[in-house]
């Protein structure tokens, strides 16, 4: 997505909703970005949002992802152009995403496991 806004979040939620098993519900843990709580947000019936408390980055697995990317692929970087910055960030993300063991080790949280009721 080229933008992080309500329209992008609506598309993201719709995509997640399509992958939730029939009869199940997804709980999406998210930070307090304003557009994630917009009145224009279209929340599918099979998704619930669980906002993180403010100032609690240790509860947000993506904070560990950013730290990993900065430490291993983007540290001490100066970009000459916007396109160079985007390309380097995409390269870093793709490198990270291909390493399933690292992704799992830094993003897994006990509270994110599947619960069968």
Short mmCIF file of N, CA and C in Angstrom, two decimals:
data_model
loop_
_atom_site.label_atom_id
_atom_site.label_comp_id
_atom_site.label_asym_id
_atom_site.label_seq_id
_atom_site.Cartn_x
_atom_site.Cartn_y
_atom_site.Cartn_z
N UNK A 1 0.83 -1.18 0.00
CA UNK A 1 0.00 0.00 0.00
C UNK A 1 0.88 1.25 0.00
N UNK A 2 0.53 2.20 -0.80
CA UNK A 2 1.34 3.42 -0.84
C UNK A 2 1.08 4.35 0.34
N UNK A 3 -0.03 4.17 1.04
CA UNK A 3 -0.36 5.05 2.16
C UNK A 3 -0.80 4.24 3.37
N UNK A 4 -0.57 4.79 4.54
CA UNK A 4 -1.07 4.21 5.78
C UNK A 4 -2.22 5.09 6.22
N UNK A 5 -3.43 4.69 5.84
CA UNK A 5 -4.60 5.48 6.15
C UNK A 5 -5.81 4.57 6.30
N UNK A 6 -6.97 5.15 6.50
CA UNK A 6 -8.18 4.37 6.72
C UNK A 6 -8.50 3.49 5.53
N UNK A 7 -8.33 4.00 4.33
CA UNK A 7 -8.60 3.21 3.12
C UNK A 7 -7.70 1.96 3.08
N UNK A 8 -6.43 2.13 3.38
CA UNK A 8 -5.51 0.99 3.40
C UNK A 8 -5.89 0.01 4.51
N UNK A 9 -6.26 0.53 5.68
CA UNK A 9 -6.66 -0.34 6.78
C UNK A 9 -7.92 -1.12 6.44
N UNK A 10 -8.87 -0.49 5.77
CA UNK A 10 -10.08 -1.19 5.35
C UNK A 10 -9.74 -2.33 4.39
N UNK A 11 -8.84 -2.10 3.45
CA UNK A 11 -8.42 -3.16 2.53
C UNK A 11 -7.71 -4.28 3.28
N UNK A 12 -6.88 -3.91 4.24
CA UNK A 12 -6.15 -4.88 5.05
C UNK A 12 -7.12 -5.75 5.86
N UNK A 13 -8.10 -5.12 6.49
CA UNK A 13 -9.09 -5.85 7.28
C UNK A 13 -9.92 -6.79 6.40
N UNK A 14 -10.30 -6.32 5.22
CA UNK A 14 -11.08 -7.16 4.30
C UNK A 14 -10.28 -8.39 3.90
N UNK A 15 -8.98 -8.21 3.65
CA UNK A 15 -8.13 -9.35 3.27
C UNK A 15 -7.98 -10.33 4.42
N UNK A 16 -7.76 -9.83 5.60
CA UNK A 16 -7.67 -10.72 6.77
C UNK A 16 -8.98 -11.47 6.96
N UNK A 17 -10.09 -10.76 6.85
CA UNK A 17 -11.40 -11.36 7.04
C UNK A 17 -11.64 -12.54 6.11
N UNK A 18 -11.16 -12.42 4.88
CA UNK A 18 -11.33 -13.52 3.91
C UNK A 18 -10.56 -14.77 4.30
N UNK A 19 -9.53 -14.64 5.13
CA UNK A 19 -8.71 -15.80 5.49
C UNK A 19 -9.07 -16.42 6.84
N UNK A 20 -9.98 -15.79 7.57
CA UNK A 20 -10.40 -16.32 8.86
C UNK A 20 -11.31 -17.53 8.62
N UNK A 21 -11.04 -18.61 9.34
CA UNK A 21 -11.84 -19.84 9.18
C UNK A 21 -13.31 -19.56 9.47
N UNK A 22 -14.18 -20.26 8.76
CA UNK A 22 -15.61 -20.11 8.96
C UNK A 22 -15.96 -20.41 10.42
N UNK A 23 -16.73 -19.52 11.03
CA UNK A 23 -17.13 -19.70 12.42
C UNK A 23 -16.11 -19.18 13.43
N UNK A 24 -14.96 -18.73 12.96
CA UNK A 24 -13.91 -18.23 13.86
C UNK A 24 -13.90 -16.70 13.84
N UNK A 25 -13.19 -16.13 14.78
CA UNK A 25 -12.98 -14.69 14.84
C UNK A 25 -11.49 -14.42 14.97
N UNK A 26 -11.06 -13.35 14.36
CA UNK A 26 -9.67 -12.90 14.48
C UNK A 26 -9.63 -11.71 15.42
N UNK A 27 -8.63 -11.68 16.27
CA UNK A 27 -8.38 -10.52 17.11
C UNK A 27 -7.09 -9.90 16.61
N UNK A 28 -7.16 -8.65 16.24
CA UNK A 28 -6.00 -7.95 15.72
C UNK A 28 -5.52 -6.96 16.77
N UNK A 29 -4.30 -7.17 17.22
CA UNK A 29 -3.68 -6.29 18.20
C UNK A 29 -3.01 -5.16 17.43
N UNK A 30 -3.31 -3.92 17.80
CA UNK A 30 -2.73 -2.80 17.08
C UNK A 30 -2.40 -1.64 17.99
N UNK A 31 -1.51 -0.81 17.49
CA UNK A 31 -1.12 0.37 18.27
C UNK A 31 -2.15 1.47 18.07
N UNK A 32 -1.87 2.63 18.60
CA UNK A 32 -2.85 3.70 18.63
C UNK A 32 -2.83 4.67 17.47
N UNK A 33 -2.32 4.27 16.31
CA UNK A 33 -2.35 5.18 15.16
C UNK A 33 -3.78 5.65 14.92
N UNK A 34 -3.96 6.94 14.75
CA UNK A 34 -5.28 7.54 14.66
C UNK A 34 -6.19 6.96 13.60
N UNK A 35 -5.64 6.70 12.43
CA UNK A 35 -6.49 6.20 11.34
C UNK A 35 -6.98 4.79 11.60
N UNK A 36 -6.38 4.06 12.54
CA UNK A 36 -6.85 2.71 12.86
C UNK A 36 -8.13 2.74 13.68
N UNK A 37 -8.44 3.89 14.24
CA UNK A 37 -9.66 4.02 15.01
C UNK A 37 -10.66 4.96 14.37
N UNK A 38 -10.48 5.22 13.10
CA UNK A 38 -11.34 6.14 12.36
C UNK A 38 -12.79 5.65 12.35
N UNK A 39 -13.73 6.59 12.37
CA UNK A 39 -15.16 6.23 12.27
C UNK A 39 -15.47 5.65 10.90
N UNK A 40 -14.60 5.89 9.92
CA UNK A 40 -14.81 5.36 8.57
C UNK A 40 -14.25 3.94 8.41
N UNK A 41 -13.70 3.40 9.49
CA UNK A 41 -13.17 2.04 9.44
C UNK A 41 -14.31 1.05 9.26
N UNK A 42 -14.14 0.12 8.33
CA UNK A 42 -15.16 -0.88 8.04
C UNK A 42 -14.70 -2.21 8.64
N UNK A 43 -15.17 -2.50 9.83
CA UNK A 43 -14.73 -3.68 10.57
C UNK A 43 -15.60 -4.88 10.20
N UNK A 44 -15.02 -5.91 9.57
CA UNK A 44 -15.79 -7.11 9.25
C UNK A 44 -16.32 -7.78 10.52
N UNK A 45 -17.42 -8.53 10.38
CA UNK A 45 -18.06 -9.18 11.53
C UNK A 45 -17.17 -10.21 12.21
N UNK A 46 -16.19 -10.76 11.49
CA UNK A 46 -15.36 -11.82 12.08
C UNK A 46 -14.02 -11.31 12.61
N UNK A 47 -13.92 -10.00 12.81
CA UNK A 47 -12.68 -9.40 13.32
C UNK A 47 -13.00 -8.47 14.48
N UNK A 48 -12.18 -8.54 15.50
CA UNK A 48 -12.24 -7.60 16.62
C UNK A 48 -10.87 -6.95 16.74
N UNK A 49 -10.87 -5.66 17.08
CA UNK A 49 -9.62 -4.93 17.27
C UNK A 49 -9.32 -4.83 18.76
N UNK A 50 -8.06 -5.05 19.10
CA UNK A 50 -7.60 -4.95 20.49
C UNK A 50 -6.47 -3.93 20.52
N UNK A 51 -6.80 -2.69 20.87
CA UNK A 51 -5.74 -1.67 20.91
C UNK A 51 -4.79 -1.89 22.06
N UNK A 52 -3.51 -1.70 21.80
CA UNK A 52 -2.50 -1.76 22.85
C UNK A 52 -2.59 -0.51 23.70
N UNK A 53 -2.20 -0.62 24.97
CA UNK A 53 -2.16 0.61 25.78
C UNK A 53 -1.07 1.54 25.25
N UNK A 54 -1.25 2.84 25.44
CA UNK A 54 -0.21 3.77 24.99
C UNK A 54 1.10 3.54 25.74
N UNK A 55 2.18 3.84 25.08
CA UNK A 55 3.52 3.77 25.68
C UNK A 55 3.87 2.36 26.16
N UNK A 56 3.50 1.35 25.36
CA UNK A 56 3.81 -0.04 25.72
C UNK A 56 4.43 -0.77 24.53
N UNK A 57 5.56 -0.27 24.01
CA UNK A 57 6.14 -0.90 22.81
C UNK A 57 6.54 -2.35 23.02
N UNK A 58 6.79 -2.75 24.26
CA UNK A 58 7.19 -4.13 24.52
C UNK A 58 6.05 -5.11 24.22
N UNK A 59 4.83 -4.63 24.13
CA UNK A 59 3.69 -5.49 23.81
C UNK A 59 3.45 -5.62 22.31
N UNK A 60 4.13 -4.81 21.53
CA UNK A 60 3.90 -4.76 20.09
C UNK A 60 5.03 -5.46 19.35
N UNK A 61 4.78 -6.66 18.80
CA UNK A 61 5.84 -7.42 18.14
C UNK A 61 6.52 -6.66 16.99
N UNK A 62 5.81 -5.75 16.34
CA UNK A 62 6.42 -5.05 15.20
C UNK A 62 7.58 -4.17 15.67
N UNK A 63 7.56 -3.73 16.92
CA UNK A 63 8.67 -2.94 17.43
C UNK A 63 9.97 -3.75 17.38
N UNK A 64 9.88 -5.07 17.64
CA UNK A 64 11.06 -5.93 17.55
C UNK A 64 11.51 -6.10 16.10
N UNK A 65 10.55 -6.09 15.18
CA UNK A 65 10.90 -6.19 13.76
C UNK A 65 11.69 -4.95 13.35
N UNK A 66 11.20 -3.78 13.72
CA UNK A 66 11.91 -2.54 13.35
C UNK A 66 13.31 -2.55 13.93
N UNK A 67 13.44 -2.98 15.18
CA UNK A 67 14.76 -3.03 15.82
C UNK A 67 15.69 -3.98 15.06
N UNK A 68 15.17 -5.12 14.65
CA UNK A 68 15.97 -6.09 13.89
C UNK A 68 16.40 -5.51 12.55
N UNK A 69 15.48 -4.86 11.86
CA UNK A 69 15.82 -4.27 10.56
C UNK A 69 16.87 -3.17 10.71
N UNK A 70 16.68 -2.32 11.71
CA UNK A 70 17.65 -1.25 11.93
C UNK A 70 19.02 -1.81 12.28
N UNK A 71 19.04 -2.82 13.14
CA UNK A 71 20.31 -3.37 13.61
C UNK A 71 21.05 -4.16 12.53
N UNK A 72 20.31 -4.82 11.66
CA UNK A 72 20.95 -5.76 10.73
C UNK A 72 20.99 -5.32 9.27
N UNK A 73 20.10 -4.43 8.87
CA UNK A 73 20.05 -4.09 7.45
C UNK A 73 20.03 -2.59 7.16
N UNK A 74 19.66 -1.80 8.14
CA UNK A 74 19.49 -0.37 7.87
C UNK A 74 20.32 0.53 8.77
N UNK A 75 21.19 -0.06 9.57
CA UNK A 75 21.98 0.73 10.51
C UNK A 75 22.95 1.66 9.78
N UNK A 76 23.18 2.79 10.38
CA UNK A 76 24.14 3.78 9.90
C UNK A 76 23.99 4.00 8.39
N UNK A 77 22.78 4.35 8.00
CA UNK A 77 22.47 4.54 6.58
C UNK A 77 22.11 5.98 6.30
N UNK A 78 22.62 6.47 5.19
CA UNK A 78 22.24 7.78 4.67
C UNK A 78 21.78 7.54 3.24
N UNK A 79 20.60 7.99 2.92
CA UNK A 79 20.05 7.78 1.59
C UNK A 79 20.08 9.07 0.81
N UNK A 80 20.53 8.99 -0.40
CA UNK A 80 20.63 10.17 -1.26
C UNK A 80 19.26 10.60 -1.80
N UNK A 81 18.39 9.61 -2.03
CA UNK A 81 17.08 9.92 -2.60
C UNK A 81 15.99 9.12 -1.88
N UNK A 82 14.78 9.57 -2.08
CA UNK A 82 13.63 8.86 -1.54
C UNK A 82 13.57 7.45 -2.12
N UNK A 83 13.76 7.33 -3.43
CA UNK A 83 13.71 6.02 -4.09
C UNK A 83 14.76 5.06 -3.51
N UNK A 84 15.93 5.58 -3.20
CA UNK A 84 16.97 4.74 -2.60
C UNK A 84 16.54 4.27 -1.22
N UNK A 85 15.92 5.14 -0.44
CA UNK A 85 15.44 4.76 0.89
C UNK A 85 14.38 3.67 0.78
N UNK A 86 13.44 3.85 -0.13
CA UNK A 86 12.38 2.84 -0.32
C UNK A 86 12.99 1.52 -0.77
N UNK A 87 13.90 1.55 -1.71
CA UNK A 87 14.53 0.32 -2.20
C UNK A 87 15.29 -0.41 -1.09
N UNK A 88 16.03 0.33 -0.29
CA UNK A 88 16.78 -0.30 0.81
C UNK A 88 15.85 -0.88 1.86
N UNK A 89 14.77 -0.17 2.16
CA UNK A 89 13.80 -0.68 3.12
C UNK A 89 13.11 -1.93 2.59
N UNK A 90 12.78 -1.94 1.31
CA UNK A 90 12.17 -3.13 0.69
C UNK A 90 13.15 -4.31 0.72
N UNK A 91 14.40 -4.06 0.40
CA UNK A 91 15.41 -5.12 0.46
C UNK A 91 15.54 -5.67 1.88
N UNK A 92 15.55 -4.78 2.86
CA UNK A 92 15.67 -5.21 4.26
C UNK A 92 14.46 -6.04 4.66
N UNK A 93 13.27 -5.57 4.29
CA UNK A 93 12.05 -6.31 4.63
C UNK A 93 12.04 -7.69 3.97
N UNK A 94 12.38 -7.76 2.70
CA UNK A 94 12.39 -9.05 2.00
C UNK A 94 13.41 -10.00 2.59
N UNK A 95 14.57 -9.49 2.98
CA UNK A 95 15.57 -10.31 3.64
C UNK A 95 15.02 -10.88 4.94
N UNK A 96 14.40 -10.02 5.74
CA UNK A 96 13.81 -10.43 7.00
C UNK A 96 12.69 -11.45 6.78
N UNK A 97 11.80 -11.17 5.85
CA UNK A 97 10.62 -12.02 5.63
C UNK A 97 11.00 -13.42 5.15
N UNK A 98 12.14 -13.57 4.51
CA UNK A 98 12.58 -14.89 4.03
C UNK A 98 13.18 -15.75 5.15
N UNK A 99 13.45 -15.15 6.29
CA UNK A 99 14.06 -15.87 7.41
C UNK A 99 12.98 -16.22 8.43
N UNK A 100 12.25 -17.30 8.16
CA UNK A 100 11.10 -17.68 8.99
C UNK A 100 11.47 -17.87 10.46
N UNK A 101 12.64 -18.43 10.73
CA UNK A 101 13.04 -18.66 12.11
C UNK A 101 13.20 -17.34 12.87
N UNK A 102 13.79 -16.35 12.22
CA UNK A 102 13.95 -15.04 12.86
C UNK A 102 12.59 -14.37 13.05
N UNK A 103 11.76 -14.42 12.03
CA UNK A 103 10.43 -13.83 12.14
C UNK A 103 9.69 -14.43 13.33
N UNK A 104 9.70 -15.74 13.43
CA UNK A 104 8.99 -16.41 14.52
C UNK A 104 9.60 -16.07 15.87
N UNK A 105 10.92 -16.06 15.95
CA UNK A 105 11.57 -15.86 17.24
C UNK A 105 11.35 -14.46 17.82
N UNK A 106 11.21 -13.45 16.96
CA UNK A 106 11.06 -12.10 17.50
C UNK A 106 9.63 -11.57 17.47
N UNK A 107 8.71 -12.30 16.85
CA UNK A 107 7.34 -11.80 16.80
C UNK A 107 6.34 -12.66 17.56
N UNK A 108 6.72 -13.85 17.95
CA UNK A 108 5.78 -14.72 18.64
C UNK A 108 5.52 -14.21 20.05
N UNK A 109 4.27 -14.14 20.38
CA UNK A 109 3.85 -13.77 21.73
C UNK A 109 2.87 -14.83 22.21
N UNK A 110 2.92 -15.15 23.46
CA UNK A 110 2.01 -16.16 24.01
C UNK A 110 0.56 -15.79 23.76
N UNK A 111 0.23 -14.49 23.86
CA UNK A 111 -1.16 -14.06 23.71
C UNK A 111 -1.65 -14.14 22.27
N UNK A 112 -0.78 -14.45 21.30
CA UNK A 112 -1.22 -14.48 19.91
C UNK A 112 -1.53 -15.89 19.41
N UNK A 113 -1.44 -16.88 20.26
CA UNK A 113 -1.69 -18.24 19.81
C UNK A 113 -3.16 -18.44 19.47
N UNK A 114 -3.46 -19.42 18.65
CA UNK A 114 -4.82 -19.75 18.29
C UNK A 114 -5.52 -20.39 19.49
N UNK A 115 -6.71 -19.94 19.75
CA UNK A 115 -7.48 -20.49 20.85
C UNK A 115 -8.67 -21.21 20.26
N UNK A 116 -8.83 -22.48 20.61
CA UNK A 116 -9.98 -23.25 20.17
C UNK A 116 -10.98 -23.32 21.31
N UNK A 117 -12.12 -22.73 21.08
CA UNK A 117 -13.14 -22.71 22.13
C UNK A 117 -14.02 -23.93 22.07
#
